[in-house]
Amino acid sequence: MTQQVLGWAGSRRLLRVLRDIMKGGGTAQERLDQVVRLIAQDMVAEVCSVYVMRAGEVLELFGTEGLKPEAVHTTRLRNGEGLVGNIALHARPLRLADAQNHPDFAYRPETGEDPFQSLMGVPILRDGRVLGVLVIQNVTQRNYAEEELETLETVAMVLAELVASGELVSTEESHSDTAALLPVRLPAIVLNEGLGLGRVVLHERGIVIRQTVAEDPEAEHIRLRAAVAEMHSALDELMRQASFASTGGEHEEVLASYRMFAEDRGWLNRIREAVNGGLTAEAAVQKVQNDTRARMAEVRDPYIRERLSDLDDLANRLLHHLTGGNDSGPLGDQLPDDIVLLARTLGPAELLDYDRERLRAVVLEEGSPTAHVAVVARALDIPVLGRCRGALAEARAGDEALVDGDTGQLLLRPAESVRDTFAESMAARARRSALYAETRDLPPVTRDGTRINLFMNAGLLVDLPQLAESGADGIGLYRTEVPFMVRREFPDVAAQTRLYGRVLEQTGDKPVVFRTLDVGGDKALPYWRGNDEENPAMGWRALRIGLDRPVILRQQLRALIRAAAGRELRVMFPMVTAVAELERARDLVELERARAQSLGEDLPSTIRVGAMMEVPALLWQLPQLLAVTDFIAVGSNDLFQYVFASDRGNPRLARRYDPLSPPGLRLLLSLADEARKAGVDVSVCGEMAGQPLDALALIGCGLRNLSMAPRAVPAVRATVRSVDLPPLARLMRELAEARDHSVRERLRGYARDRGIAI
Ligand code: PEP
Ligand code: MG
């Protein structure tokens, strides 16, 4: 502790001198030279250098104490090149006692850095952007202490002011504005479906920190305390006002857990420590925010990322209070009437800051399907795109933007004709919805009289009202992992029973297929800190975990059996790879059923057990599988990612291989044929079931049960009602023998010629 106090005192003294230099006279370059000299002295380093990010992602040596002066403005590194480039690329610090033997070390003879063995460097950050890198080096193999790193990071905060001021490099240089006016199309993943058309609002609260070095730390602590208290009450008010509060559902839990984070001791303590180190309250918040962002760049676990992104959001909020902002009402006054909100990440409460009436869509550079903001957006019915790389760099505030949450694309500054077509398809969609509402009660029967069952997929309680609205025949896939993912801890049997009970209650007489926990891979739970896997999509996940940790699976089955007392229970297992796995899972169902019976509990009237067809190996065990399963659900998202060895979440590969191709159709045809002969129901519940053209192919291949996102049901119903099956079935067999990479366009032409609604 004493050492820490001494450390803070040292850091405060250094910051004061730094502030005096920065406020002093001379050119920016002269001040920078003084700064590097001071830091080298104070931190007992032979070298201190500052690299500044210039246009074209190049890091240029701008000032140095200890390296050869002629290297200044000559030595340049690409972002990612060498240790300095590594620090900039990952926006994270490095501390190396033996830097020269690090694999990323890039030798630059002009700098004369041969004698220096150790290196410590930190990014110079501002608003999440890397402006440069600050480095110290020593001749000896020095093990830099944690506290020294803290000091260097604090100094970098102050330096960020100088670099961002534009005095060293003109700020315009960092953008290549010529490209800005061209239309851009960026791929993304869909986090919530729908279309949105509006003007770009960049979600950056635009807080300018005027002072980074504190005059009086005590006064800063007082400001910080006041701002934290203000933030807490503003958050309470925000959550209270949220128009959809108390409707029941996981989004409420998401918001509650976010609210708890605002009290997080560790986070607040780190900010207090930075104030102790000599920063103003707002600079301290930003420093901790920088650390959080650096961690986010490294962490792959979606659960931890989500927590970090909540902290990032809270930091923005706190900065807002510190700089005198007022969070009382939704943002909107100065904003356009049709907001397409662009952000790197967005917290669930940040979404509520915007006026719901004006918000047309949200686009995130990061974000996963279980991102908290996606859960809240689902409750509000706002389209959301995620993993839209480059969106912030390409967009300018006020740009026109089209968000296609059907195909997963963002279009910026679209040509007039594209915008008109998009607006037309939005209008057509609205007309169709009105029409669909009228056709909701018409049965999905083909022209030749074949009944196709249309189910919906769900994962949250907020999805369930759509069962009645869409007129679906039931829930063909209830993803039980979704509620698990938005919780902080594993729900026990009683909590699960309540949850499944509510699902069954709300679905009434219609059937529900519960899929047991499909976690692992990219679907992480906080209580499943699995090993870091090289290849998570093919890793320890889903039923594999369930069979290796049967207690968890049995608890879930127990809860399902209890919740379904007196009615039919349908349960299916994800990622079945071998028939023996399904048999073992069935045994567990039977064990739980027998247990409930021996305890005198009310039992489900029947229990039907099914397998998901997601792993190609299962296709070659069909006769054996059909003998032991009550039904099959094709998870086409996973099945085709494995069939084509093509990552389902990689936007670059999004439309590269097509299930509507000879291999895809042959697979579907033979699966449907065999299942029909065995009298076993097969459904398709991957995304393709909800695309009219794909759905057309599926029914043409002999599939009679489709399960899809609720908003897709009316369109697919219209497709079904407009088709004559026998000629379509003949066409599918013919197309399955074709040599085309994709038969999509041929099928589209067929549908158009025959007036099939697609
Ligand atoms: C699938 O893989 O197609 C599927 C329905 O499951 P999920 O998308 O949840 O992996
Ligand atoms: Mg799957």
CSV table of C-alpha atoms and ligand atoms in Angstrom, one decimal, residues 477 479 481 515 518 523 612 614 635-638 648 685-686, ligand 1:
chain,number,residue,atom,x,y,z
A,477,LEU,CA,-37.7,-25.1,-32.4
A,479,ARG,CA,-33.8,-22.7,-28.4
A,481,GLU,CA,-29.9,-21.9,-24.5
A,515,ARG,CA,-34.3,-28.3,-27.9
A,518,ASP,CA,-27.0,-26.1,-27.4
A,523,LYS,CA,-22.6,-20.0,-27.7
A,612,MET,CA,-31.4,-32.6,-34.9
A,614,GLU,CA,-26.9,-31.1,-38.2
A,635,GLY,CA,-30.7,-27.7,-38.6
A,636,SER,CA,-29.7,-26.5,-42.0
A,637,ASN,CA,-27.6,-23.7,-40.6
A,638,ASP,CA,-25.2,-26.2,-39.1
A,648,ARG,CA,-22.0,-20.0,-41.1
A,685,CYS,CA,-35.7,-25.4,-38.8
A,686,GLY,CA,-32.6,-23.6,-40.1
B,1,PEP,C1,-29.4,-24.9,-37.2
B,1,PEP,O1,-28.2,-25.3,-37.0
B,1,PEP,O2,-29.9,-24.8,-38.4
B,1,PEP,C2,-30.3,-24.6,-36.1
B,1,PEP,C3,-31.6,-24.5,-36.3
B,1,PEP,O3,-29.7,-24.5,-34.9
B,1,PEP,P1,-28.9,-23.1,-34.5
B,1,PEP,O4,-29.1,-22.1,-35.6
B,1,PEP,O5,-29.5,-22.7,-33.2
B,1,PEP,O6,-27.5,-23.7,-34.4
